[in-house]
Amino acid sequence: MQQTQTVIEVVTSGQGLYEFSRPLRQFVTGSGIRTGLATVFCRHTSCSLLIQENADPDVQVDLKGFFSRLVPEHMPWITHTLEGPDDMPAHIKAALTQTSIGIPVDAGSLVLGTWQGVYLFEHRSAPHRRQVVVHIIGE
């Protein structure tokens, strides 16, 4: 059994989905692990991870619009406001999605569907440098 780990930095420019499938695939391919599991973990509480369609950009527009309506900024009942009006809604959006994803590895590659990509879903308005930890275990 082998294991390896890296950190992928995702630079964001505000709210939206940022695909990082390419560096993730490159790390998996270069790991030498042929069969196993890649765990992808986001080290932040105001963004999240998604596996989503990467063929039609309208999917990203609609997801962002849905979450903006589901958890709008400036909700009068919010008490955590020190970091701005987008911070607590960002935490709620992250709680509704996920911060960790397990993806099988087979024949040295991620087992993703044809139109699937791996995204960091930034919930804050300002640009950020986000860290995603990738751990692969297998043989």
Tab-separated table of C-alpha atoms in Angstrom:
chain	number	residue	atom	x	y	z
A	1	MET	CA	0.000	0.000	0.000
A	2	GLN	CA	1.297	3.448	-0.951
A	3	GLN	CA	0.106	6.926	-0.129
A	4	THR	CA	1.030	10.424	-1.144
A	5	GLN	CA	-0.277	13.913	-0.560
A	6	THR	CA	-0.065	17.413	-2.025
A	7	VAL	CA	-1.685	20.820	-1.768
A	8	ILE	CA	-3.276	22.436	-4.820
A	9	GLU	CA	-3.749	26.190	-4.606
A	10	VAL	CA	-6.873	27.583	-6.247
A	11	VAL	CA	-6.850	31.347	-6.802
A	12	THR	CA	-10.325	32.862	-6.911
A	13	SER	CA	-11.557	36.272	-8.006
A	14	GLY	CA	-14.829	36.213	-6.075
A	15	GLN	CA	-17.936	34.062	-5.923
A	16	GLY	CA	-18.157	31.275	-8.466
A	17	LEU	CA	-16.941	27.839	-9.464
A	18	TYR	CA	-13.256	27.251	-10.219
A	19	GLU	CA	-12.366	23.986	-11.905
A	20	PHE	CA	-9.088	22.415	-10.826
A	21	SER	CA	-9.470	19.008	-12.506
A	22	ARG	CA	-6.285	19.373	-14.568
A	23	PRO	CA	-3.777	19.768	-11.692
A	24	LEU	CA	-5.700	17.118	-9.737
A	25	ARG	CA	-5.453	14.641	-12.633
A	26	GLN	CA	-1.756	15.466	-13.091
A	27	PHE	CA	-1.025	14.728	-9.446
A	28	VAL	CA	-2.927	11.428	-9.549
A	29	THR	CA	-1.220	10.323	-12.761
A	30	GLY	CA	2.212	11.259	-11.426
A	31	SER	CA	1.664	9.514	-8.086
A	32	GLY	CA	2.330	6.046	-9.481
A	33	ILE	CA	-0.733	4.710	-7.678
A	34	ARG	CA	-2.760	2.600	-10.105
A	35	THR	CA	-5.763	1.626	-7.951
A	36	GLY	CA	-6.958	3.435	-4.872
A	37	LEU	CA	-8.816	6.422	-3.527
A	38	ALA	CA	-8.094	10.143	-3.858
A	39	THR	CA	-9.479	12.228	-1.025
A	40	VAL	CA	-9.825	15.899	-1.913
A	41	PHE	CA	-10.235	18.206	1.098
A	42	CYS	CA	-10.802	21.963	1.243
A	43	ARG	CA	-9.078	23.704	4.185
A	44	HIS	CA	-11.586	26.552	4.457
A	45	THR	CA	-15.034	27.207	5.943
A	46	SER	CA	-16.347	29.720	3.413
A	47	CYS	CA	-15.899	27.725	0.203
A	48	SER	CA	-16.604	24.127	-0.721
A	49	LEU	CA	-16.000	21.380	-3.267
A	50	LEU	CA	-18.247	20.069	-6.017
A	51	ILE	CA	-18.113	17.476	-8.743
A	52	GLN	CA	-20.197	19.037	-11.475
A	53	GLU	CA	-20.714	19.204	-15.216
A	54	ASN	CA	-17.868	20.926	-17.032
A	55	ALA	CA	-19.296	21.023	-20.573
A	56	ASP	CA	-21.929	23.778	-20.379
A	57	PRO	CA	-20.961	26.958	-18.462
A	58	ASP	CA	-24.670	27.685	-17.911
A	59	VAL	CA	-24.590	25.012	-15.194
A	60	GLN	CA	-22.179	27.177	-13.193
A	61	VAL	CA	-24.302	30.291	-13.736
A	62	ASP	CA	-27.429	28.472	-12.548
A	63	LEU	CA	-25.723	26.939	-9.495
A	64	LYS	CA	-24.348	30.308	-8.420
A	65	GLY	CA	-27.782	31.900	-8.943
A	66	PHE	CA	-29.534	29.136	-6.997
A	67	PHE	CA	-27.247	29.454	-3.974
A	68	SER	CA	-27.497	33.274	-4.077
A	69	ARG	CA	-31.276	32.973	-3.821
A	70	LEU	CA	-31.170	30.159	-1.268
A	71	VAL	CA	-28.747	32.006	1.035
A	72	PRO	CA	-28.816	35.735	0.225
A	73	GLU	CA	-26.578	38.341	1.797
A	74	HIS	CA	-27.985	40.877	4.292
A	75	MET	CA	-30.309	38.494	6.143
A	76	PRO	CA	-31.435	40.572	9.152
A	77	TRP	CA	-31.288	37.669	11.604
A	78	ILE	CA	-27.552	36.944	11.020
A	79	THR	CA	-25.361	37.759	14.043
A	80	HIS	CA	-21.896	36.892	12.636
A	81	THR	CA	-21.236	40.071	10.643
A	82	LEU	CA	-17.659	41.097	11.614
A	83	GLU	CA	-16.160	39.872	8.344
A	84	GLY	CA	-18.756	41.454	6.047
A	85	PRO	CA	-22.211	40.650	4.708
A	86	ASP	CA	-20.973	37.779	2.509
A	87	ASP	CA	-19.153	35.854	5.267
A	88	MET	CA	-21.953	34.138	7.196
A	89	PRO	CA	-23.875	33.313	3.992
A	90	ALA	CA	-20.603	31.776	2.729
A	91	HIS	CA	-20.385	29.590	5.836
A	92	ILE	CA	-23.997	28.468	5.365
A	93	LYS	CA	-23.392	27.616	1.686
A	94	ALA	CA	-20.309	25.622	2.656
A	95	ALA	CA	-22.348	23.764	5.296
A	96	LEU	CA	-24.929	22.853	2.644
A	97	THR	CA	-22.337	21.478	0.237
A	98	GLN	CA	-19.129	19.610	1.136
A	99	THR	CA	-15.524	20.193	2.049
A	100	SER	CA	-14.268	16.691	1.231
A	101	ILE	CA	-14.767	14.416	-1.777
A	102	GLY	CA	-13.552	10.853	-2.324
A	103	ILE	CA	-12.802	9.907	-5.928
A	104	PRO	CA	-11.760	6.380	-6.956
A	105	VAL	CA	-8.497	5.882	-8.833
A	106	ASP	CA	-8.322	3.139	-11.477
A	107	ALA	CA	-5.558	2.455	-13.995
A	108	GLY	CA	-3.687	5.474	-12.586
A	109	SER	CA	-6.510	7.939	-13.349
A	110	LEU	CA	-9.402	9.557	-11.528
A	111	VAL	CA	-12.676	7.747	-12.157
A	112	LEU	CA	-14.794	10.705	-13.264
A	113	GLY	CA	-17.619	10.749	-15.780
A	114	THR	CA	-17.159	12.192	-19.255
A	115	TRP	CA	-18.586	15.610	-18.385
A	116	GLN	CA	-17.555	15.767	-14.723
A	117	GLY	CA	-15.089	18.278	-13.364
A	118	VAL	CA	-13.862	18.967	-9.833
A	119	TYR	CA	-14.541	22.505	-8.640
A	120	LEU	CA	-13.802	24.769	-5.744
A	121	PHE	CA	-17.022	26.688	-5.091
A	122	GLU	CA	-16.000	30.104	-3.767
A	123	HIS	CA	-18.715	31.651	-1.612
A	124	ARG	CA	-16.930	34.910	-0.693
A	125	SER	CA	-17.021	38.077	-2.813
A	126	ALA	CA	-13.343	38.982	-2.483
A	127	PRO	CA	-10.460	37.146	-4.181
A	128	HIS	CA	-8.807	34.380	-2.152
A	129	ARG	CA	-5.989	31.863	-2.364
A	130	ARG	CA	-7.604	28.582	-1.352
A	131	GLN	CA	-5.782	25.389	-0.419
A	132	VAL	CA	-7.086	21.985	-1.404
A	133	VAL	CA	-5.301	18.994	0.114
A	134	VAL	CA	-5.208	15.849	-2.013
A	135	HIS	CA	-4.344	12.505	-0.422
A	136	ILE	CA	-4.115	9.311	-2.454
A	137	ILE	CA	-3.914	5.840	-0.989
A	138	GLY	CA	-3.686	2.629	-2.973
A	139	GLU	CA	-1.322	0.396	-4.877
